[in-house]
């Protein structure tokens, strides 16, 4: 009777635990729901939210926001007729500008500036009416656009920094729905092809959706409690990571669970065995990814620093869901969820010669040849990075052509000899007169006027004689900063200059931190120095090759005129962290085989045979999720998604399968130096004396 009672209690626990986990998740999501729905409310996509924290232009924007009326919204009304403006056109422009001036609080009465060829008339307009309220800014810009209208051959466009910010915000606000739906559709399609089941794909996809919803709630909490910046870019990347990384973990778990169902009768016991088998590797890999992303906290650029915590939140929420909620649902659904390919207890899967067995065979026969050839290929691809376009200008940052960009293009063609985008100088009020004189005396300055004053600061509006973001205008900005001691120089062009400089400094700082942190984690996990160096060298080579392919594709294929300054750093962090993620799965299995007594070459090939298919599936899913970014209307998102997707595919089908395996075969026991596995055993170890896996 005692045995029967014990069996009954055990069976009751098996039935109760999955339901308990499911109930707990329902409660957690109910608590997170009010916060998740508010994430869009705290999303900020102003220039200052992307700028370097310590930059001169950031300081100028912060002081400007404290002036009477707050941060000014700057626009340019552009009136253009190809055959030349008529008297009626000029009268229309004057009437519309007067209507706008009467209806809104402008910092000064707009004055028209005609082009030399007589085809264009521009009116710089600035208003402190919206302050820092993004919705009020967008309402102002749209109200101005409602008034400034053309017709009958007269083209009227509204450009400037404020209009560009409104157009960018509209794009970022439109990303959430399409990005989520497209990502979910891509993952669903791949899971159907991988699992070949009409039901199984729904489970990990639904779990990933719940993890994404939870991550939104946690991200909102971080913003409220710690002031973590949330931008359209960082929240979009967080969603990509939840679905991409989460699906990867699901593939590993479901694959191991399927194996255990053939050996174990009860689904609960099979899942427990699967979690014991692959859970430690998943925990280690997610910890490595999170550590790599958190290194972005060392960046000075606000957009990069904010992406670190949000990316980490996405990875950890995906991990929690895939190691708790997914197992509970699979156990509750039982074996039938795998229909029609149900793994029967005691059955043996058909033995087939896989692609990875063939690849491993070639690596075993000529490991050094494969290694040298693969390294040469990656090196040749990396040379394409020299073909990357120059820094991305504001007018080139959209894949479409919004009204603000059309206005900038019209101005660039009509006013090639002068600046059309104001430079903002914030000078101490007690020295504003001297600063104004110094500005007017600076080489490259077309005009300068004093603006608002408050809090001990005065705003000076400066127009350069050179086109925006040209080498000559950059020289003017640098001259102003050299000559104006105690003042701050801002505006769109100065912000872009600071963005490029800070990205270069951040890359030099963050890259070594990422490499060091990943090396330390891998050394502790694998108990080796050589194996971590191989993995890190491999992912760095992949990063270089992916950037090189981007250099060959961005201009000729995509037609991009520039490269986002943050592409190098962000792609490095993601590719290193995610590439090492797959390396852990392979090396962990290789170490397990070695601990069982397999010879080094045999352990490497066995690890490739057993994990190659799962890693390939996971790589395809992750690459596809990042490739979703290439359908977005922002050039920086397209470039980032393309480079990471290409890098993941290179890592999955070349580096992880061929190069790492070939290096392990060629080095043999030396791959585990200086750990115990690097030394040949004197005699077979007893089963009870074997060393446990490092992960």
XYZ file of C-alpha atoms in Angstrom:
695
model
C 0.000 0.000 0.000
C 2.896 2.340 0.782
C 4.309 1.891 -2.740
C 0.906 2.542 -4.259
C 0.525 5.684 -2.158
C 3.962 6.930 -3.177
C 3.187 6.266 -6.843
C -0.104 8.132 -6.511
C 1.564 11.138 -4.930
C 4.237 11.129 -7.678
C 1.604 10.946 -10.407
C -0.353 13.747 -8.770
C 2.747 15.916 -8.687
C 3.403 15.208 -12.361
C -0.087 16.410 -13.186
C -0.010 19.399 -10.834
C 3.357 20.976 -11.690
C 2.573 21.901 -15.341
C -0.780 23.387 -14.329
C 0.924 25.325 -11.545
C 3.489 26.743 -13.971
C 0.744 27.692 -16.419
C -1.247 29.406 -13.691
C 1.814 31.289 -12.519
C 2.456 32.589 -16.031
C -1.153 33.712 -16.386
C -0.784 35.659 -13.137
C 2.541 37.206 -14.223
C 1.128 38.299 -17.577
C -1.937 39.760 -15.867
C 0.326 41.846 -13.631
C 2.549 42.895 -16.566
C -0.350 43.763 -18.876
C -0.994 47.343 -17.656
C 2.716 48.149 -17.932
C 3.241 46.500 -21.328
C 0.488 48.599 -22.860
C 2.256 51.778 -21.710
C 5.632 51.079 -23.334
C 4.703 53.096 -26.415
C 3.930 56.089 -24.188
C 7.520 56.315 -22.939
C 9.150 55.628 -26.306
C 11.188 58.644 -27.351
C 12.692 59.217 -30.779
C 13.898 62.814 -30.496
C 17.425 63.568 -31.589
C 18.520 64.067 -27.978
C 17.344 60.530 -27.184
C 19.884 59.143 -29.661
C 22.682 61.635 -29.056
C 25.821 61.045 -27.006
C 25.243 61.834 -23.348
C 28.353 64.031 -23.054
C 28.342 65.676 -26.493
C 28.338 69.426 -26.992
C 25.203 69.258 -29.152
C 23.390 67.281 -26.441
C 24.237 69.964 -23.889
C 22.942 72.611 -26.311
C 19.658 70.725 -26.781
C 19.211 70.305 -23.018
C 19.736 74.024 -22.337
C 17.500 74.944 -25.268
C 14.688 72.872 -23.758
C 14.871 75.014 -20.575
C 14.596 78.330 -22.410
C 11.214 80.123 -22.389
C 8.872 78.004 -24.436
C 11.165 74.987 -24.267
C 12.942 73.342 -27.160
C 12.171 75.091 -30.434
C 10.627 73.176 -33.306
C 12.422 74.305 -36.454
C 10.881 73.995 -39.904
C 11.522 75.316 -43.392
C 8.660 76.126 -45.760
C 9.786 75.534 -49.338
C 7.913 77.023 -52.320
C 9.164 75.821 -55.699
C 8.164 76.032 -59.353
C 10.419 74.507 -62.008
C 9.833 77.346 -64.484
C 10.372 80.009 -61.841
C 8.071 81.460 -59.173
C 5.395 83.854 -60.382
C 4.069 86.907 -58.570
C 0.961 84.901 -57.684
C 3.167 82.151 -56.198
C 4.954 84.688 -54.007
C 1.653 86.164 -52.895
C 0.363 82.698 -52.025
C 3.492 82.021 -50.010
C 3.198 85.328 -48.139
C -0.463 84.694 -47.288
C 0.202 81.165 -46.025
C 3.188 82.235 -43.931
C 1.134 85.068 -42.415
C -1.652 82.628 -41.542
C 0.853 80.306 -39.836
C 2.453 83.206 -37.936
C -0.934 84.411 -36.663
C -2.051 80.936 -35.588
C 1.109 79.797 -33.775
C 3.732 81.107 -31.367
C 6.812 81.685 -33.512
C 10.164 82.815 -32.164
C 10.431 85.385 -34.984
C 8.472 86.585 -37.989
C 9.517 84.383 -40.969
C 11.433 86.135 -43.740
C 11.566 84.637 -47.226
C 14.942 83.823 -48.807
C 14.813 83.468 -52.607
C 17.133 81.233 -54.578
C 19.437 82.768 -57.180
C 17.672 81.060 -60.070
C 14.249 82.312 -58.940
C 12.685 78.854 -58.754
C 12.513 78.541 -54.972
C 11.566 80.595 -51.930
C 12.250 79.310 -48.435
C 10.898 80.556 -45.102
C 12.721 79.347 -41.954
C 10.099 78.919 -39.200
C 10.763 78.190 -35.523
C 8.190 77.774 -32.756
C 8.529 77.125 -29.026
C 4.851 76.198 -28.842
C 5.273 72.383 -28.467
C 8.258 72.455 -26.084
C 9.395 68.877 -25.401
C 5.998 67.327 -26.062
C 6.433 65.092 -29.110
C 2.697 64.851 -29.753
C 2.411 68.647 -29.684
C 5.374 68.892 -32.050
C 3.761 66.500 -34.493
C 0.467 68.406 -34.231
C 2.254 71.681 -34.995
C 4.069 70.263 -38.017
C 0.886 68.731 -39.395
C -1.015 71.992 -38.803
C 1.646 73.904 -40.745
C 1.454 71.346 -43.547
C -2.317 71.743 -43.676
C -1.853 75.455 -44.379
C 1.236 75.264 -46.622
C -0.200 73.731 -49.761
C 0.526 74.186 -53.439
C -1.152 73.304 -56.689
C -1.204 74.158 -60.385
C 2.548 73.541 -60.721
C 3.522 75.142 -57.408
C 5.173 72.607 -55.097
C 5.064 73.360 -51.375
C 7.005 71.207 -48.908
C 7.707 71.493 -45.192
C 11.160 70.397 -44.110
C 13.612 71.177 -41.335
C 14.573 69.360 -38.159
C 11.078 69.461 -36.646
C 9.388 68.087 -39.767
C 12.080 65.420 -40.109
C 11.527 64.380 -36.483
C 7.786 64.112 -37.100
C 8.306 61.947 -40.181
C 10.797 59.749 -38.297
C 8.401 59.378 -35.355
C 5.631 58.345 -37.725
C 7.882 55.659 -39.158
C 8.993 54.369 -35.743
C 5.448 54.382 -34.370
C 4.327 52.331 -37.354
C 7.024 49.692 -36.769
C 5.504 47.926 -33.753
C 2.600 46.225 -35.504
C 4.226 45.303 -38.840
C 7.473 44.272 -37.142
C 5.678 41.973 -34.709
C 3.357 40.452 -37.298
C 6.073 39.949 -39.897
C 8.433 38.391 -37.372
C 5.724 36.042 -36.090
C 4.783 35.025 -39.639
C 8.402 34.296 -40.593
C 8.996 32.241 -37.438
C 5.726 30.354 -37.944
C 6.619 29.440 -41.526
C 10.071 28.176 -40.557
C 8.734 26.184 -37.603
C 6.163 24.488 -39.835
C 8.926 23.495 -42.255
C 11.225 22.314 -39.457
C 8.686 20.376 -37.380
C 6.482 19.144 -40.258
C 3.529 19.218 -37.868
C 0.287 21.203 -38.141
C 0.149 21.808 -34.372
C 3.608 21.785 -32.811
C 4.740 25.109 -34.327
C 1.932 26.945 -32.550
C 3.275 26.164 -29.088
C 6.727 27.825 -29.236
C 5.291 30.693 -31.290
C 2.600 31.393 -28.684
C 5.161 31.158 -25.891
C 7.433 33.608 -27.724
C 4.505 36.023 -28.045
C 3.888 35.836 -24.288
C 7.582 36.387 -23.621
C 7.509 39.456 -25.873
C 4.511 40.843 -23.979
C 6.281 40.270 -20.671
C 9.434 41.956 -21.953
C 7.398 45.048 -22.851
C 6.135 45.259 -19.270
C 9.618 44.808 -17.816
C 11.051 47.394 -20.222
C 8.435 49.900 -19.077
C 9.369 49.167 -15.461
C 13.054 49.793 -16.193
C 12.143 53.116 -17.756
C 10.097 54.184 -14.747
C 12.457 52.972 -12.035
C 15.880 53.536 -13.564
C 15.239 55.965 -16.409
C 16.321 53.474 -19.083
C 15.901 55.081 -22.497
C 13.319 53.470 -24.779
C 13.457 54.263 -28.497
C 11.745 52.820 -31.531
C 14.998 51.147 -32.519
C 15.669 49.504 -29.144
C 12.098 48.268 -28.649
C 12.090 46.813 -32.166
C 15.383 44.993 -31.563
C 13.984 43.661 -28.275
C 11.056 42.060 -30.138
C 13.416 40.542 -32.704
C 15.567 39.056 -29.939
C 12.592 37.582 -28.076
C 11.337 35.726 -31.141
C 14.745 34.857 -32.584
C 16.576 33.740 -29.460
C 13.450 32.302 -27.858
C 12.721 30.135 -30.891
C 16.335 28.954 -30.870
C 15.984 27.774 -27.283
C 12.657 26.140 -28.155
C 14.252 24.215 -31.022
C 16.961 22.863 -28.733
C 14.511 21.880 -26.016
C 11.952 20.278 -28.331
C 14.678 18.316 -30.128
C 15.996 16.917 -26.850
C 12.439 16.279 -25.598
C 11.674 14.265 -28.732
C 14.762 12.120 -28.090
C 13.769 11.509 -24.492
C 10.188 10.542 -25.422
C 11.631 7.567 -27.317
C 13.476 6.446 -24.195
C 11.062 7.485 -21.420
C 7.413 6.509 -21.192
C 5.866 9.491 -19.379
C 6.050 12.988 -20.953
C 6.700 14.584 -17.550
C 9.769 12.401 -16.966
C 10.932 12.880 -20.554
C 10.736 16.654 -20.174
C 12.637 16.503 -16.884
C 15.396 14.564 -18.622
C 15.410 17.000 -21.545
C 15.760 19.981 -19.206
C 18.624 18.267 -17.375
C 20.332 17.599 -20.705
C 20.031 20.903 -22.539
C 18.978 23.304 -19.780
C 22.506 24.070 -18.532
C 23.743 24.842 -22.054
C 20.756 27.119 -22.713
C 21.325 28.919 -19.411
C 25.003 29.388 -20.180
C 24.401 30.634 -23.710
C 21.701 33.092 -22.658
C 23.954 34.368 -19.893
C 26.694 34.989 -22.441
C 24.332 36.871 -24.761
C 23.024 38.964 -21.873
C 26.549 39.767 -20.692
C 27.558 40.848 -24.188
C 24.530 43.112 -24.551
C 25.031 44.663 -21.111
C 28.466 45.816 -22.243
C 26.596 48.458 -24.254
C 26.028 50.251 -20.948
C 29.615 51.465 -21.293
C 28.694 53.352 -24.493
C 28.258 57.120 -24.403
C 25.676 57.128 -27.178
C 22.194 57.188 -25.650
C 20.648 54.914 -28.275
C 23.367 52.258 -27.881
C 23.381 52.431 -24.088
C 19.598 52.045 -23.932
C 19.648 49.059 -26.277
C 21.801 47.035 -23.871
C 19.243 46.686 -21.039
C 16.288 46.250 -23.404
C 18.082 43.569 -25.406
C 18.991 41.799 -22.176
C 15.370 41.966 -21.017
C 14.271 40.357 -24.274
C 16.786 37.507 -23.970
C 16.007 36.784 -20.311
C 12.228 36.876 -20.818
C 12.618 34.478 -23.756
C 14.800 32.216 -21.593
C 12.297 32.175 -18.720
C 9.392 31.390 -21.032
C 11.172 28.637 -22.949
C 12.453 26.868 -19.831
C 9.184 27.038 -17.836
C 6.057 27.802 -19.860
C 7.038 25.841 -22.975
C 7.859 22.627 -21.043
C 4.603 22.905 -19.101
C 2.508 23.250 -22.260
C 4.310 20.406 -24.029
C 3.785 18.079 -21.067
C 0.087 18.983 -20.839
C -0.393 18.373 -24.566
C 1.460 15.052 -24.455
C 2.895 13.122 -27.382
C 0.006 13.996 -29.683
C 1.380 17.491 -30.217
C 4.027 15.945 -32.514
C 1.397 14.455 -34.863
C 1.852 13.039 -37.454
C 5.497 12.225 -36.543
C 4.748 11.076 -32.993
C 7.846 9.740 -31.148
C 6.740 6.349 -29.778
C 8.234 4.983 -26.573
C 10.908 2.434 -27.421
C 11.079 3.393 -31.095
C 14.310 4.196 -32.915
C 14.520 7.012 -35.466
C 15.612 6.088 -38.960
C 19.341 6.378 -39.428
C 20.095 8.762 -42.269
C 23.328 10.231 -43.530
C 22.918 13.919 -42.816
C 24.527 16.889 -44.460
C 26.518 17.538 -41.306
C 27.895 14.009 -41.304
C 29.250 14.645 -44.790
C 30.646 18.032 -43.785
C 32.268 16.496 -40.742
C 33.840 13.825 -42.929
C 35.561 16.399 -45.138
C 36.738 18.291 -42.053
C 38.166 15.054 -40.650
C 40.081 14.168 -43.829
C 41.670 17.578 -44.478
C 41.172 19.745 -41.383
C 44.040 22.159 -42.078
C 43.061 22.646 -45.716
C 39.458 23.365 -44.747
C 40.598 25.726 -41.987
C 42.963 27.719 -44.197
C 40.487 27.857 -47.078
C 37.641 29.032 -44.868
C 39.803 31.654 -43.170
C 40.953 32.946 -46.572
C 37.337 33.196 -47.758
C 36.283 35.169 -44.691
C 39.295 37.444 -45.074
C 38.485 38.115 -48.719
C 34.866 38.923 -47.874
C 35.986 41.277 -45.097
C 37.815 43.408 -47.682
C 34.403 44.515 -48.921
C 34.093 46.647 -45.766
C 36.340 49.199 -47.494
C 33.499 49.711 -49.989
C 31.007 50.760 -47.301
C 29.452 54.166 -48.132
C 30.401 57.167 -46.003
C 28.452 58.375 -42.965
C 24.687 58.366 -43.407
C 23.192 61.838 -43.838
C 19.765 62.790 -42.537
C 18.229 63.056 -45.996
C 19.424 59.524 -46.800
C 18.061 57.838 -43.667
C 14.686 56.801 -45.132
C 14.098 54.138 -47.750
C 10.982 56.051 -48.801
C 10.750 59.814 -49.541
C 8.717 61.630 -46.877
C 7.848 65.301 -47.209
C 10.759 66.496 -45.051
C 13.286 64.653 -47.219
C 11.718 66.011 -50.404
C 12.067 69.519 -48.952
C 15.743 68.942 -48.127
C 16.419 67.703 -51.670
C 14.689 70.734 -53.167
C 16.713 73.074 -50.954
C 19.987 71.321 -51.788
C 19.330 71.786 -55.510
C 18.100 75.374 -55.254
C 20.641 76.677 -52.729
C 23.888 74.801 -53.482
C 25.958 77.772 -52.348
C 24.536 78.326 -48.846
C 23.250 76.666 -45.704
C 19.572 75.868 -45.368
C 19.663 74.253 -41.925
C 20.328 76.462 -38.896
C 23.174 75.879 -36.470
C 22.219 76.605 -32.859
C 24.666 78.327 -30.525
C 23.811 78.539 -26.813
C 25.896 81.308 -25.260
C 25.999 82.751 -21.709
C 23.683 85.765 -21.608
C 26.275 88.057 -20.060
C 28.554 87.435 -23.029
C 25.913 86.988 -25.728
C 26.768 90.206 -27.558
C 30.437 89.306 -27.782
C 29.552 85.749 -28.802
C 27.266 87.059 -31.560
C 30.053 89.251 -32.903
C 32.477 86.336 -32.753
C 30.014 84.110 -34.616
C 29.505 86.666 -37.372
C 33.253 86.987 -37.719
C 33.732 83.218 -38.112
C 34.701 81.980 -41.541
C 31.840 80.154 -43.260
C 28.991 81.922 -41.395
C 26.366 83.482 -43.681
C 24.241 85.133 -40.979
C 23.592 85.030 -37.236
C 20.817 86.441 -35.049
C 20.172 86.466 -31.294
C 17.090 84.618 -30.101
C 15.499 83.743 -26.794
C 17.135 84.230 -23.402
C 16.482 82.619 -20.035
C 18.247 80.939 -17.155
C 21.499 82.713 -17.935
C 21.658 81.488 -21.552
C 20.884 83.058 -24.939
C 20.083 81.240 -28.150
C 21.857 82.312 -31.342
C 20.565 81.103 -34.709
C 23.347 80.719 -37.280
C 23.215 79.942 -40.995
C 26.359 78.623 -42.662
C 27.365 79.568 -46.166
C 27.871 75.884 -47.062
C 25.222 73.161 -47.617
C 24.161 71.032 -44.617
C 26.512 68.204 -43.556
C 29.121 69.194 -46.116
C 32.833 69.294 -45.322
C 32.728 73.097 -45.377
C 29.821 73.257 -42.904
C 31.607 70.763 -40.636
C 34.654 73.021 -40.661
C 32.424 75.972 -39.694
C 30.953 74.048 -36.749
C 34.416 73.078 -35.524
C 35.606 76.692 -35.863
C 32.652 77.911 -33.802
C 33.436 75.397 -31.075
C 37.100 76.439 -31.035
C 36.359 80.166 -30.885
C 33.367 80.236 -28.506
C 34.662 79.400 -25.070
C 31.853 78.530 -22.633
C 29.212 78.233 -25.354
C 27.609 75.125 -26.855
C 27.059 74.461 -30.551
C 24.114 72.289 -31.561
C 21.589 71.762 -34.306
C 21.077 68.811 -36.683
C 24.469 69.021 -38.409
C 26.372 69.363 -35.121
C 24.404 66.433 -33.716
C 25.327 64.278 -36.701
C 28.989 65.207 -36.271
C 28.901 64.295 -32.579
C 27.101 61.063 -33.434
C 29.911 59.952 -35.727
C 32.689 60.925 -33.297
C 31.033 59.233 -30.327
C 30.352 56.032 -32.241
C 34.057 55.800 -33.032
C 34.966 56.285 -29.360
C 32.287 53.851 -28.177
C 33.520 51.186 -30.579
C 37.072 51.519 -29.285
C 35.792 51.185 -25.697
C 32.988 48.626 -25.915
C 34.574 46.118 -28.311
C 37.440 45.171 -25.925
C 34.985 44.950 -23.006
C 32.730 42.590 -24.974
C 35.654 40.412 -26.037
C 37.066 40.235 -22.517
C 33.740 39.450 -20.854
C 32.865 36.744 -23.393
C 36.329 35.205 -23.114
C 36.107 35.066 -19.324
C 32.667 33.436 -19.423
C 33.723 30.874 -22.029
C 36.913 30.069 -20.134
C 34.904 29.348 -16.990
C 32.310 27.291 -18.870
C 34.637 25.234 -21.056
C 37.582 25.077 -18.628
C 39.980 25.894 -21.427
C 41.820 28.833 -22.928
C 42.236 27.567 -26.475
C 38.592 26.673 -27.167
C 37.284 30.124 -26.123
C 39.920 31.823 -28.265
C 38.829 29.750 -31.271
C 35.174 30.657 -30.753
C 35.865 34.371 -30.283
C 38.242 34.524 -33.253
C 35.603 32.779 -35.368
C 32.808 35.233 -34.524
C 35.100 38.246 -35.051
C 35.958 36.867 -38.499
C 32.251 36.427 -39.208
C 31.607 40.050 -38.207
C 34.279 41.311 -40.582
C 32.982 39.171 -43.445
C 29.368 40.249 -42.837
C 30.370 43.920 -42.901
C 32.297 43.237 -46.103
C 29.233 41.719 -47.755
C 27.299 44.771 -46.587
C 29.864 46.998 -48.278
C 29.338 45.093 -51.530
C 25.530 45.247 -51.267
C 24.516 48.565 -49.696
C 25.430 50.825 -52.610
C 25.052 48.626 -55.717
C 22.027 46.555 -54.612
C 20.142 48.705 -52.084
C 21.123 52.104 -53.453
C 22.065 53.441 -50.020
C 24.073 56.668 -49.965
C 25.583 56.183 -46.505
C 26.304 53.821 -43.618
C 24.798 54.285 -40.179
C 27.632 55.320 -37.803
C 26.438 52.815 -35.192
C 26.378 49.824 -37.539
C 29.876 48.588 -36.690
C 29.417 48.571 -32.920
C 25.877 47.185 -32.784
C 26.513 44.464 -35.374
C 29.698 43.468 -33.514
C 27.928 43.114 -30.167
C 25.041 41.114 -31.612
C 27.132 38.844 -33.824
C 29.702 38.101 -31.128
C 27.079 37.425 -28.472
C 24.784 35.362 -30.708
C 27.644 33.579 -32.494
C 29.213 32.488 -29.229
C 25.726 31.339 -28.241
C 25.829 28.653 -30.946
C 29.465 27.906 -30.175
C 28.514 26.966 -26.646
C 25.981 24.408 -27.901
C 28.601 22.762 -30.127
C 31.526 22.903 -27.714
C 29.412 21.766 -24.783
C 28.382 18.650 -26.669
C 31.977 18.119 -27.782
C 33.123 18.326 -24.179
C 30.447 15.847 -23.090
C 31.641 13.373 -25.709
C 35.249 13.840 -24.582
C 34.276 13.242 -20.964
C 32.679 9.952 -22.021
C 36.058 8.830 -23.316
C 35.775 9.703 -27.012
C 38.951 10.682 -28.840
C 39.187 14.388 -29.750
C 38.429 13.981 -33.448
C 35.617 11.543 -32.726
C 34.152 13.914 -30.110
C 34.203 16.864 -32.531
C 32.521 14.925 -35.341
C 29.966 13.373 -33.017
C 29.057 16.812 -31.637
C 28.594 18.124 -35.166
C 26.384 15.183 -36.145
C 24.145 15.488 -33.085
C 23.860 19.275 -32.854
C 24.413 20.368 -36.458
C 20.795 20.027 -37.526
C 19.417 21.844 -34.496
C 22.000 24.622 -34.736
C 21.263 25.006 -38.457
C 17.531 25.288 -37.782
C 18.142 27.776 -35.005
C 20.481 29.796 -37.213
C 17.919 29.946 -39.999
C 15.241 31.191 -37.617
C 17.502 33.811 -36.044
C 18.742 35.042 -39.413
C 15.180 35.235 -40.717
C 13.981 37.266 -37.733
C 16.753 39.833 -38.163
C 16.139 39.833 -41.915
C 12.657 41.152 -41.122
C 14.359 44.477 -40.377
C 15.291 44.790 -44.055
C 11.610 45.389 -44.846
C 11.473 48.418 -42.547
C 11.547 51.974 -44.002
C 14.627 53.158 -42.061
C 18.056 52.696 -43.640
C 19.819 52.095 -40.318
C 17.419 49.239 -39.480
C 17.814 47.702 -42.938
C 21.613 47.821 -42.691
C 21.675 46.350 -39.185
C 19.239 43.560 -40.058
C 21.117 42.671 -43.241
C 24.564 42.478 -41.622
C 23.364 40.408 -38.651
C 21.311 38.033 -40.827
C 24.245 37.454 -43.198
C 26.612 37.013 -40.248
C 24.382 34.436 -38.570
C 24.132 32.435 -41.805
C 27.911 32.523 -42.276
C 28.398 31.454 -38.699
C 25.839 28.631 -38.969
C 26.831 27.030 -42.265
C 30.532 27.841 -42.571
C 32.219 28.770 -39.324
C 30.392 26.597 -36.814
C 30.213 23.523 -39.044
C 33.476 23.648 -40.953
C 36.009 25.941 -39.311
C 35.429 25.302 -35.600
C 35.113 21.561 -36.218
C 38.246 21.539 -38.408
C 40.197 23.501 -35.782
C 39.098 21.032 -33.100
C 40.110 18.051 -35.240
C 43.483 19.607 -36.112
C 44.328 20.632 -32.539
C 42.986 17.438 -30.968
C 43.481 17.483 -27.200
C 45.239 20.826 -27.333
C 41.846 22.467 -27.925
C 41.120 21.900 -24.199
C 44.454 23.279 -22.974
C 45.259 23.746 -20.105
C 42.311 21.766 -18.731
C 42.360 18.148 -17.741
C 40.985 17.020 -21.103
C 44.126 18.348 -22.832
C 46.143 15.522 -21.277
C 45.907 11.963 -22.572
C 44.338 9.659 -19.939
C 46.614 7.004 -18.499
C 43.729 4.598 -18.152
C 39.963 4.740 -18.706
C 38.236 6.528 -15.857
C 35.547 4.747 -13.924
C 32.011 5.906 -14.575
C 31.682 7.390 -11.107
C 34.988 9.300 -11.444
C 34.283 11.130 -14.672
C 34.458 14.879 -14.583
C 31.100 16.649 -14.885
C 30.412 18.918 -17.803
C 31.673 22.455 -17.436
C 28.384 24.081 -18.298
